[in-house]
PDB file of C-alpha atoms in Angstrom:
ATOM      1  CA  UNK A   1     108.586 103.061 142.311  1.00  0.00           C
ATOM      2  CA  UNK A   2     108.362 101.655 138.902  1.00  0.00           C
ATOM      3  CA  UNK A   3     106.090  98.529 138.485  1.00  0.00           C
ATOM      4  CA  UNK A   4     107.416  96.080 136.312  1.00  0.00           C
ATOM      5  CA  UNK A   5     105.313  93.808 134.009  1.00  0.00           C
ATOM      6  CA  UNK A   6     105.849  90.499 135.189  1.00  0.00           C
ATOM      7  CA  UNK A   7     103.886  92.157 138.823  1.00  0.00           C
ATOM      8  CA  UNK A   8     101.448  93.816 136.858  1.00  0.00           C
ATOM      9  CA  UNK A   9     100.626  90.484 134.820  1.00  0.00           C
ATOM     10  CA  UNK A  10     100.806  88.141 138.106  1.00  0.00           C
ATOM     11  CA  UNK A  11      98.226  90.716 139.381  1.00  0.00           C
ATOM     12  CA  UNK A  12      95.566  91.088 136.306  1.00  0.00           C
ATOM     13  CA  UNK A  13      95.845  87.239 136.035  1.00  0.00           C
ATOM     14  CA  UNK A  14      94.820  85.840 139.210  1.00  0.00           C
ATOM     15  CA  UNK A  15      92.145  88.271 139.251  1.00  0.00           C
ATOM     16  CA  UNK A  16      90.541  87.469 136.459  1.00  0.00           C
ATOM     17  CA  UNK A  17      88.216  84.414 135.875  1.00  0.00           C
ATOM     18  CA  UNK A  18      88.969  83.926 132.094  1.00  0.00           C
ATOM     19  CA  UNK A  19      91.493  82.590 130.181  1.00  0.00           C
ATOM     20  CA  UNK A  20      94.330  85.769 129.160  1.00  0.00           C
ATOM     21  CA  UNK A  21      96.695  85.499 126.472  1.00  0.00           C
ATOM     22  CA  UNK A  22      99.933  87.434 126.314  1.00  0.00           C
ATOM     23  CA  UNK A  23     101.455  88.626 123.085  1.00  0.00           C
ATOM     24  CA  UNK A  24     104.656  89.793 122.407  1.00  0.00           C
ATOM     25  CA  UNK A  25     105.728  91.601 119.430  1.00  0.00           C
ATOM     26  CA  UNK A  26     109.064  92.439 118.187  1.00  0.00           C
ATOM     27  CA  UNK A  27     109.202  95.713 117.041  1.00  0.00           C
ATOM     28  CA  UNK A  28     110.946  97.118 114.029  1.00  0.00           C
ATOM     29  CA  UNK A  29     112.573  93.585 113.743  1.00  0.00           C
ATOM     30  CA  UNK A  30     114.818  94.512 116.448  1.00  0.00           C
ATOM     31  CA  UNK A  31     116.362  91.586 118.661  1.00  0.00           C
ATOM     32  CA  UNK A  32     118.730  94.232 120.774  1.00  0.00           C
ATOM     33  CA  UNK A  33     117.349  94.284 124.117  1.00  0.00           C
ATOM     34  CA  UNK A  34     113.929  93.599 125.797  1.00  0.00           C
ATOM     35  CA  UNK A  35     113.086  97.242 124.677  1.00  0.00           C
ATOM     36  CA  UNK A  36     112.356  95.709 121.243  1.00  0.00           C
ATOM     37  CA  UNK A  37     109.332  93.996 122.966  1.00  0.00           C
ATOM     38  CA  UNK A  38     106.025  95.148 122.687  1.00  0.00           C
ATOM     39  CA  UNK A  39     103.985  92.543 125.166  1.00  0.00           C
ATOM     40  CA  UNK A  40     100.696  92.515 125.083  1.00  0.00           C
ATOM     41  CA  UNK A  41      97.818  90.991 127.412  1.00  0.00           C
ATOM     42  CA  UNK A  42      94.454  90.397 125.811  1.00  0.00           C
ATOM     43  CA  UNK A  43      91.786  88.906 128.496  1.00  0.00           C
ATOM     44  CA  UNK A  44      87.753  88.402 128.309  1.00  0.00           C
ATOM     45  CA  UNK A  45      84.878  87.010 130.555  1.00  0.00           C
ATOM     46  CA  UNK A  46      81.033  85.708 130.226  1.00  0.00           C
ATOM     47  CA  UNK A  47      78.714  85.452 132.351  1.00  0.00           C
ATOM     48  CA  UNK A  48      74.645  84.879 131.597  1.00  0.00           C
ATOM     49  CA  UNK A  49      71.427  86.853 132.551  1.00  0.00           C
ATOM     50  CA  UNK A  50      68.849  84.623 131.754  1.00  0.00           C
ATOM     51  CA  UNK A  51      68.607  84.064 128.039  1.00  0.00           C
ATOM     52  CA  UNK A  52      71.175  87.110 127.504  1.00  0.00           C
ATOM     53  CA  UNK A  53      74.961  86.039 127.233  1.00  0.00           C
ATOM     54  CA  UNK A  54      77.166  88.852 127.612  1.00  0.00           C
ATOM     55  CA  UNK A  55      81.159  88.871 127.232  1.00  0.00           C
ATOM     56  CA  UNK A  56      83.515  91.627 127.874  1.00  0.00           C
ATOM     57  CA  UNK A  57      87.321  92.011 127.138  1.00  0.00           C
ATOM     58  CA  UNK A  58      90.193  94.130 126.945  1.00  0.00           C
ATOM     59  CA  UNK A  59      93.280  94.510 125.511  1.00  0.00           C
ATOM     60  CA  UNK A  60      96.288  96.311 127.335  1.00  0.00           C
ATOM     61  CA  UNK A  61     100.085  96.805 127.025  1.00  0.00           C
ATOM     62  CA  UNK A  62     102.480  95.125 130.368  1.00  0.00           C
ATOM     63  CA  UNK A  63     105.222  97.189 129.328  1.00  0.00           C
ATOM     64  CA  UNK A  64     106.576  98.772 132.724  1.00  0.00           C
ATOM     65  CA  UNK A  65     105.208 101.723 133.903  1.00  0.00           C
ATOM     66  CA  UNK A  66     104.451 103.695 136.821  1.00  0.00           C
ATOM     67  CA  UNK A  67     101.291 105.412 134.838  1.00  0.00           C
ATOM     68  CA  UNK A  68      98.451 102.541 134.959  1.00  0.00           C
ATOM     69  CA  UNK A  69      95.938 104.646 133.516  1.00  0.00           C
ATOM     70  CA  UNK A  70      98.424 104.265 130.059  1.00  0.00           C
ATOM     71  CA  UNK A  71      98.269 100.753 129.537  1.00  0.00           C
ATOM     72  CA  UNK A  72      94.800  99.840 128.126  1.00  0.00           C
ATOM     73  CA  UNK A  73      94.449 100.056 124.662  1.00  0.00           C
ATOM     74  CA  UNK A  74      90.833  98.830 123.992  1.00  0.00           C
ATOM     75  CA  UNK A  75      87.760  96.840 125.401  1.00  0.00           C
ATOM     76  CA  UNK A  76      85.363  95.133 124.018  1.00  0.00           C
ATOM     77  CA  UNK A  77      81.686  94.298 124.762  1.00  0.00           C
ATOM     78  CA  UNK A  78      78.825  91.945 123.250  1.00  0.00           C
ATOM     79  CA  UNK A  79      75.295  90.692 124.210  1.00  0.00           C
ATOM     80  CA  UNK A  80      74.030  87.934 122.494  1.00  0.00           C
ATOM     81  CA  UNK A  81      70.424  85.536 122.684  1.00  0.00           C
ATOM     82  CA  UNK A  82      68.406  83.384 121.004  1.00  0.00           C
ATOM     83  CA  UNK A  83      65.361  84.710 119.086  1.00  0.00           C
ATOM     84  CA  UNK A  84      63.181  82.253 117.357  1.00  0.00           C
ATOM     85  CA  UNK A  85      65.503  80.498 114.982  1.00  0.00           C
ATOM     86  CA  UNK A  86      67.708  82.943 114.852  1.00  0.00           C
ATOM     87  CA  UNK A  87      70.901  83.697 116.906  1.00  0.00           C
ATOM     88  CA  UNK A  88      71.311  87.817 117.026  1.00  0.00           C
ATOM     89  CA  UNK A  89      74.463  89.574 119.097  1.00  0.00           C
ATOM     90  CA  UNK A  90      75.709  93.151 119.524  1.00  0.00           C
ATOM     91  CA  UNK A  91      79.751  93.916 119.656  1.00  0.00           C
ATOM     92  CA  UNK A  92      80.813  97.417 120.640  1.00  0.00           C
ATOM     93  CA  UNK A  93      84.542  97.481 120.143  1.00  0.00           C
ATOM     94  CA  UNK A  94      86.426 101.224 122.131  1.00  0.00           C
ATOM     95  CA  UNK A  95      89.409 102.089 121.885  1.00  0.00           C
ATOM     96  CA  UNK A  96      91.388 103.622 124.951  1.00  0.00           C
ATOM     97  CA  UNK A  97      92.660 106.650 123.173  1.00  0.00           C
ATOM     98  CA  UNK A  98      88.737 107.900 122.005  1.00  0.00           C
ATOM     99  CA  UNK A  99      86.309 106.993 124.676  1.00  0.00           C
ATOM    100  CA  UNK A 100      83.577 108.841 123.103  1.00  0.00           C
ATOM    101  CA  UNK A 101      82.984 106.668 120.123  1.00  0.00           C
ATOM    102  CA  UNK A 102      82.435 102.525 119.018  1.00  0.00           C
ATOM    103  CA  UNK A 103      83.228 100.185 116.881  1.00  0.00           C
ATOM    104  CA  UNK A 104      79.922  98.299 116.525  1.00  0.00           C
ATOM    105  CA  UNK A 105      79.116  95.177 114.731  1.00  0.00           C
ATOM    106  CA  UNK A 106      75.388  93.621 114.728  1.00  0.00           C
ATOM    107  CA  UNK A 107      75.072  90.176 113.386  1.00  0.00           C
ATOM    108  CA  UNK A 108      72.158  87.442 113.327  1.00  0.00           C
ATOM    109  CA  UNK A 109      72.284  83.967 112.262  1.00  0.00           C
ATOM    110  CA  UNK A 110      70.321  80.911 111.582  1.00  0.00           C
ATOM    111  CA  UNK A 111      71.793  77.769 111.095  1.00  0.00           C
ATOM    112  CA  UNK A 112      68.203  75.897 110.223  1.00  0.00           C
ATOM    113  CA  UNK A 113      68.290  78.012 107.031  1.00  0.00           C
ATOM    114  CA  UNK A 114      72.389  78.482 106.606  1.00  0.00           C
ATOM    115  CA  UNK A 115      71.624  82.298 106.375  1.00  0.00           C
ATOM    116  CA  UNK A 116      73.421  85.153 108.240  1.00  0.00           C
ATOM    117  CA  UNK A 117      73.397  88.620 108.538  1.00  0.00           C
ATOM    118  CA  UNK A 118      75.792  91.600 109.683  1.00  0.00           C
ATOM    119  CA  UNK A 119      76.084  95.209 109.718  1.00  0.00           C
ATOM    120  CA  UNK A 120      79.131  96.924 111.061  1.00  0.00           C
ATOM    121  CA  UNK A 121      78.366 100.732 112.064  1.00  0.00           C
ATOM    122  CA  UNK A 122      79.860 103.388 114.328  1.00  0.00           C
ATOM    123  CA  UNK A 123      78.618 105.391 117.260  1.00  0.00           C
ATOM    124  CA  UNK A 124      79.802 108.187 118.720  1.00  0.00           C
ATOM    125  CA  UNK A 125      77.886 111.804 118.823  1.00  0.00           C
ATOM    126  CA  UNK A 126      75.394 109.990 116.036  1.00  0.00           C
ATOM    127  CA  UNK A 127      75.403 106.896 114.431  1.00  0.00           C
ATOM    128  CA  UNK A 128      76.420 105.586 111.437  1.00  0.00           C
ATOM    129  CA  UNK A 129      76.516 102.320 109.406  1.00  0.00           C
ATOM    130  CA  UNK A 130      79.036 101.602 107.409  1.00  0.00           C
ATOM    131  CA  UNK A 131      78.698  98.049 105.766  1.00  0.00           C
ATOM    132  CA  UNK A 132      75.670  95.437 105.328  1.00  0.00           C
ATOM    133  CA  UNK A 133      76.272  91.718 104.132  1.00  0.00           C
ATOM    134  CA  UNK A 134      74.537  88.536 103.984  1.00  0.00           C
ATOM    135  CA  UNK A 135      75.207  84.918 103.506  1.00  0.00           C
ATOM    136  CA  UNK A 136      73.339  82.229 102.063  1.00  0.00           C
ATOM    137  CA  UNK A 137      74.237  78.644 101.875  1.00  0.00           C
ATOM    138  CA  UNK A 138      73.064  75.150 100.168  1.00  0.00           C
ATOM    139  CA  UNK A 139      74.081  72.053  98.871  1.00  0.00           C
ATOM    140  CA  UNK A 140      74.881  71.395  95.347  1.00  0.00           C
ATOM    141  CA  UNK A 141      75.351  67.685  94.965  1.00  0.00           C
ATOM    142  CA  UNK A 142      78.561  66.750  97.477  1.00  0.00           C
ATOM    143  CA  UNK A 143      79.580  70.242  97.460  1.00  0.00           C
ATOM    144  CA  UNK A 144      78.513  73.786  99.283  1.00  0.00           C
ATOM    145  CA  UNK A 145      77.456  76.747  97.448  1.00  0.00           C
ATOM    146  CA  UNK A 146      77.789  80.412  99.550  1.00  0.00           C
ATOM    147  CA  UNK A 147      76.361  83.585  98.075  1.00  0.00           C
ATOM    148  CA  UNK A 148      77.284  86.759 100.135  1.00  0.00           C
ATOM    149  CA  UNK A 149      76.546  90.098  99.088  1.00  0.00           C
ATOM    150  CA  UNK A 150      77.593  93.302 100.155  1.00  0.00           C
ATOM    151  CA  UNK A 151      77.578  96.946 100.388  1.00  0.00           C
ATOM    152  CA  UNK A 152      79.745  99.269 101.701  1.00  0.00           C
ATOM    153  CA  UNK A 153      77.577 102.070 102.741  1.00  0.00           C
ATOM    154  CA  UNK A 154      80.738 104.845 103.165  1.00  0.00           C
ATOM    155  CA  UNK A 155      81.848 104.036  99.646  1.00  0.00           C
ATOM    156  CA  UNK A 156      78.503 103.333  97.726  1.00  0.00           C
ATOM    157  CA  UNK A 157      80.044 100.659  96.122  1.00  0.00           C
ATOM    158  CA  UNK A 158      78.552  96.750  96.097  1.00  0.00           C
ATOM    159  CA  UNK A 159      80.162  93.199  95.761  1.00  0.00           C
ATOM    160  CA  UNK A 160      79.121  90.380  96.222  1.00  0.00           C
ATOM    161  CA  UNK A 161      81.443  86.626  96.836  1.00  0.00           C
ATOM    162  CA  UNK A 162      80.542  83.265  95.814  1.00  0.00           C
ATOM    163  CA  UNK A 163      82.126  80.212  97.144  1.00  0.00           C
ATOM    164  CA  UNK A 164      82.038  76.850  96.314  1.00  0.00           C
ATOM    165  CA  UNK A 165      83.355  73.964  98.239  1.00  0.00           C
ATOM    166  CA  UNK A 166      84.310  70.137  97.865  1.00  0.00           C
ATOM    167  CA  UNK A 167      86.266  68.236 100.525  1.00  0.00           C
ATOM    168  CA  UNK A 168      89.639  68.932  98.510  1.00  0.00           C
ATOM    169  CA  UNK A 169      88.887  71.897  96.284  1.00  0.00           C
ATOM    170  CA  UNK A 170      87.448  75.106  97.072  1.00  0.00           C
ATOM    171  CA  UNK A 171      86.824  78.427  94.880  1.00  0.00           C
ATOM    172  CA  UNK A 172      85.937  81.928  95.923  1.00  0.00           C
ATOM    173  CA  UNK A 173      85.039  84.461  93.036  1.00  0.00           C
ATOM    174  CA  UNK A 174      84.576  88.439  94.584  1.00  0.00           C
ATOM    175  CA  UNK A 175      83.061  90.667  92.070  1.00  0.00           C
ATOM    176  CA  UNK A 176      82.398  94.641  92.017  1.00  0.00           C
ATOM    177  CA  UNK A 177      82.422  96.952  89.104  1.00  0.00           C
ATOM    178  CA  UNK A 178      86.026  97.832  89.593  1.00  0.00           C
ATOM    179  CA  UNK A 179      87.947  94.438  90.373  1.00  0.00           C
ATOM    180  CA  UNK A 180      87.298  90.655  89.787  1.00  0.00           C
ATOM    181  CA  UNK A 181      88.975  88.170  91.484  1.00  0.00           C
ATOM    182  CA  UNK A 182      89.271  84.167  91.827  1.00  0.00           C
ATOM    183  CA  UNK A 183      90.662  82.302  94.944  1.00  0.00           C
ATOM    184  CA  UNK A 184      91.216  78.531  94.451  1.00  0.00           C
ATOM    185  CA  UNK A 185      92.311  76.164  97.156  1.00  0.00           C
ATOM    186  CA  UNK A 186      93.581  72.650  96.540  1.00  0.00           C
ATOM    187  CA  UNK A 187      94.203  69.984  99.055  1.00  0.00           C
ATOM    188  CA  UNK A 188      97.424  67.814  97.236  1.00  0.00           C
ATOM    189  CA  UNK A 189      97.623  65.575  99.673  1.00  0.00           C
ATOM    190  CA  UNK A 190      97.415  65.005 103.820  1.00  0.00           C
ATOM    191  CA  UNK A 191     100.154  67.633 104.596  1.00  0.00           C
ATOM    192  CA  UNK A 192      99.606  69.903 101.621  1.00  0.00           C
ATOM    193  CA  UNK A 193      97.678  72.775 100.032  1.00  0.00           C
ATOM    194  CA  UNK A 194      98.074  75.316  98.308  1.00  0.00           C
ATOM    195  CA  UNK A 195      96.037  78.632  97.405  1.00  0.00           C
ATOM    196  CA  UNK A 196      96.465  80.794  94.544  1.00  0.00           C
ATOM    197  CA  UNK A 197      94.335  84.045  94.172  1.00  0.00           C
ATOM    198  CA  UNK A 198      94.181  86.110  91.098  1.00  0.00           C
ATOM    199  CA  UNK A 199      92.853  89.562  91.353  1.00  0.00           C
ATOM    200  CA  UNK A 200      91.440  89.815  86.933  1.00  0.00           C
ATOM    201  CA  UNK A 201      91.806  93.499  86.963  1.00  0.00           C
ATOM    202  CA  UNK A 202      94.904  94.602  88.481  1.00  0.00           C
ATOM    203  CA  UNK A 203      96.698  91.408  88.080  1.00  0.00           C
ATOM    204  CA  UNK A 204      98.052  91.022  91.647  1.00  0.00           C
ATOM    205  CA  UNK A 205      99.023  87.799  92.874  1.00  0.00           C
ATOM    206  CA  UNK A 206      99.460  85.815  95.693  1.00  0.00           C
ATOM    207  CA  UNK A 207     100.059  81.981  96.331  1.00  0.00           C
ATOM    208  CA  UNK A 208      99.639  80.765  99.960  1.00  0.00           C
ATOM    209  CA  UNK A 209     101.056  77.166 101.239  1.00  0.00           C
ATOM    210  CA  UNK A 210      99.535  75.547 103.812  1.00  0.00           C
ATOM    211  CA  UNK A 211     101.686  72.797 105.322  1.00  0.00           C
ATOM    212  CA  UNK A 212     100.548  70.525 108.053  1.00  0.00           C
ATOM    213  CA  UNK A 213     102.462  69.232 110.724  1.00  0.00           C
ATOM    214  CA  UNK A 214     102.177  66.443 113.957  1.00  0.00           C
ATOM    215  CA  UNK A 215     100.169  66.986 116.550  1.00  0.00           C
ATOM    216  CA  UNK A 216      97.936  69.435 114.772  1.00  0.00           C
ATOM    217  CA  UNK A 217     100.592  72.272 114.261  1.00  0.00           C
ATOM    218  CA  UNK A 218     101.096  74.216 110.771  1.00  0.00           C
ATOM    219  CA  UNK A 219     103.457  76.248 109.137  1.00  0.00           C
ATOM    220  CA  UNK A 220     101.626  78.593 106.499  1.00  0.00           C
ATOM    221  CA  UNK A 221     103.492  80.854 103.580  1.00  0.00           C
ATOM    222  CA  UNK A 222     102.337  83.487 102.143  1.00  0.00           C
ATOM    223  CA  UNK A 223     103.792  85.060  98.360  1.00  0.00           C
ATOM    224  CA  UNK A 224     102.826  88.082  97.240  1.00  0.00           C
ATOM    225  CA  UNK A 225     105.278  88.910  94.227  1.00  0.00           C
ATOM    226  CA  UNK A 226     106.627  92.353  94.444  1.00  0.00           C
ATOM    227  CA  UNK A 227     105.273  93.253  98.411  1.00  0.00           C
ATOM    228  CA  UNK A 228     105.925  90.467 100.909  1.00  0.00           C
ATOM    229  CA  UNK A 229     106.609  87.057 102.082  1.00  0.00           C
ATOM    230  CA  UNK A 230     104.375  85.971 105.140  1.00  0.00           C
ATOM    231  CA  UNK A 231     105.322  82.999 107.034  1.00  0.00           C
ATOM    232  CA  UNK A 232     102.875  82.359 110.053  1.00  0.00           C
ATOM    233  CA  UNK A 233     103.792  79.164 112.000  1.00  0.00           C
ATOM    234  CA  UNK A 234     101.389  77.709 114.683  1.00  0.00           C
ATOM    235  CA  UNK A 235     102.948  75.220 116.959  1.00  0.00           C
ATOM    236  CA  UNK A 236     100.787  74.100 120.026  1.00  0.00           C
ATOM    237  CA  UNK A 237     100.017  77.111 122.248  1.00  0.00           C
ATOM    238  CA  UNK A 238     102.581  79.119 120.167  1.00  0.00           C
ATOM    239  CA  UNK A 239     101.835  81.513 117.238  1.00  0.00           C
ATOM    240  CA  UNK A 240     104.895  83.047 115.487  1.00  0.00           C
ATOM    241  CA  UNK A 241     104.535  85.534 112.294  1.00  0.00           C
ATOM    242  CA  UNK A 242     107.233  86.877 109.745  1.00  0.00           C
ATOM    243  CA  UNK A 243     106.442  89.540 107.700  1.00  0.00           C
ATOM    244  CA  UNK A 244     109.427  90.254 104.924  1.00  0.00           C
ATOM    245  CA  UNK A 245     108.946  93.239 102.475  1.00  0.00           C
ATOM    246  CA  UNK A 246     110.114  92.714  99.220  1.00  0.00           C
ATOM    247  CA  UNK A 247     108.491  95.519  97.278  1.00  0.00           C
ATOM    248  CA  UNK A 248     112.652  97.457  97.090  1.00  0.00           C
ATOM    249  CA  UNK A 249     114.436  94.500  97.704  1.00  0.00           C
ATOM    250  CA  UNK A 250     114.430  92.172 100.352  1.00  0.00           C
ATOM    251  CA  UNK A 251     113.674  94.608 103.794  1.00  0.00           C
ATOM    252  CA  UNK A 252     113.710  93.907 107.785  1.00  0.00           C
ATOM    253  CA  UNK A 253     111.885  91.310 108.519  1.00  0.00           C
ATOM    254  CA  UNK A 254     108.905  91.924 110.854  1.00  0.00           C
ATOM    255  CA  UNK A 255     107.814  89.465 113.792  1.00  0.00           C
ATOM    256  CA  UNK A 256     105.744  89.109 115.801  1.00  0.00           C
ATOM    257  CA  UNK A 257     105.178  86.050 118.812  1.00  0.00           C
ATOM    258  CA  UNK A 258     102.134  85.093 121.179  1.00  0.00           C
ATOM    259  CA  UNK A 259     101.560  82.509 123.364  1.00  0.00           C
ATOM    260  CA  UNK A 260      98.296  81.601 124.966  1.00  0.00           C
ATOM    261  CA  UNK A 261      98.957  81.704 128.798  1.00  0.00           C
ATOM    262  CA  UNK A 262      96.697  79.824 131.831  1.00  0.00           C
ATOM    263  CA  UNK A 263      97.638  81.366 135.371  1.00  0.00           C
TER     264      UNK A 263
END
């Protein structure tokens, strides 16, 4: 007997303590039938040892099934305490279809100093890192200054981002030997801003739109000249996103819709 998703999501929801949130994604742009729908069910928990926080989640598919063994996709766990001054945590992120090897992401931050720290790395039969950053903050007169370097261990190759923020204005500059590129963001007014970026070398470009709406909801859209427009429009528990090639023309338009659910 087949077991159809509104079951299996009645079941996962009442038996788990935290708050899940169901997803569902239009596939291919396709409105046709509920086949174009690609729900999703995304659900954590916490719980404390002591000192030691720890969280655990997982992300799975409700499509129906009769195989339950198919519908996980990934889980998720992280550990995280207070050390001194210092706020350290460990993230191992698994996918469902390789068991055998993480996603891991170590991080440690202290907010008396506005300094943080992360290394993402990978374990598996060894293991591996793959990126190191940091982040450094002070004041400048009324604004913020953020220097974060970084270095991407697989490709040898560094960077580093500075940012620099007012209350209206804001301006990001990423630099590596290959590719420069400045990000300035401009509140016009109470409802408004707008975001251009400029990579120096390349010359793509991109300007973003931010508009704000009662009741705390937005509508944001993205333009990327010759690859897509993005429209991602947040309305209370609601999250709907277009994607709309236009690198040959004007494509399907993907979208995707989640909703944060309480059971």
């Amino acid at each position: 007997m087949k077991l159809s998703a509104i079951a299996l999501l009645t079941v996962i929801g009442t038996a788990a303590a935290g708050k899940p949130e169901l997803s569902l994604q239009v596939r291919d742009g396709s409105f046709a039938d509920l086949d174009g729908l690609d729900p999703t069910l995304k659900w954590s928990a916490s719980t404390s040892s002591g000192d030691l926080n720890l969280e655990a989640g997982i992300e799975a598919s409700v499509r129906p099934t009769t195989d339950i063994a198919s519908l996980p996709r990934s889980f998720w766990g992280k550990a995280s305490q207070d050390i001194g001054a210092w706020g350290v945590s460990a993230q191992a992120d698994v996918s469902a279809s390789d068991l055998k090897s993480a996603d891991i992401e170590l991080s440690a931050d202290n907010a008396d100093g506005d300094l943080s720290l992360k290394v993402l790395a990978s374990a598996g039969a060894g293991f591996s890192v793959s990126s190191v950053e940091a982040t450094k903050k002070f004041s400048s007169g009324n604004a913020t200054v953020s220097v974060n370097p970084r270095y991407d261990v697989t490709s040898g190759s560094p960077d580093v981002v500075i940012g620099y923020d007012t209350t209206d204005t804001s301006v990001e500059v990423t630099a590596s030997a290959d590719e420069q590129s400045v990000k300035v963001s401009r509140q016009i007014d109470d409802s408004n801003r707008i975001t251009p970026t400029l990579a120096l070398q390349s010359k793509d470009f991109s300007v973003e739109w931010e508009r704000s709406l009662d009741d705390g909801n937005s509508v944001t859209t993205t333009v990327t000249p010759n690859q897509a427009v993005d429209v991602e429009w947040n309305d209370a528990a609601w999250t709907a996103n277009i994607n709309l090639p236009i690198d040959d023309g004007i494509g399907g338009a993907n979208v995707s819709i989640k909703r944060e659910l309480n059971f």
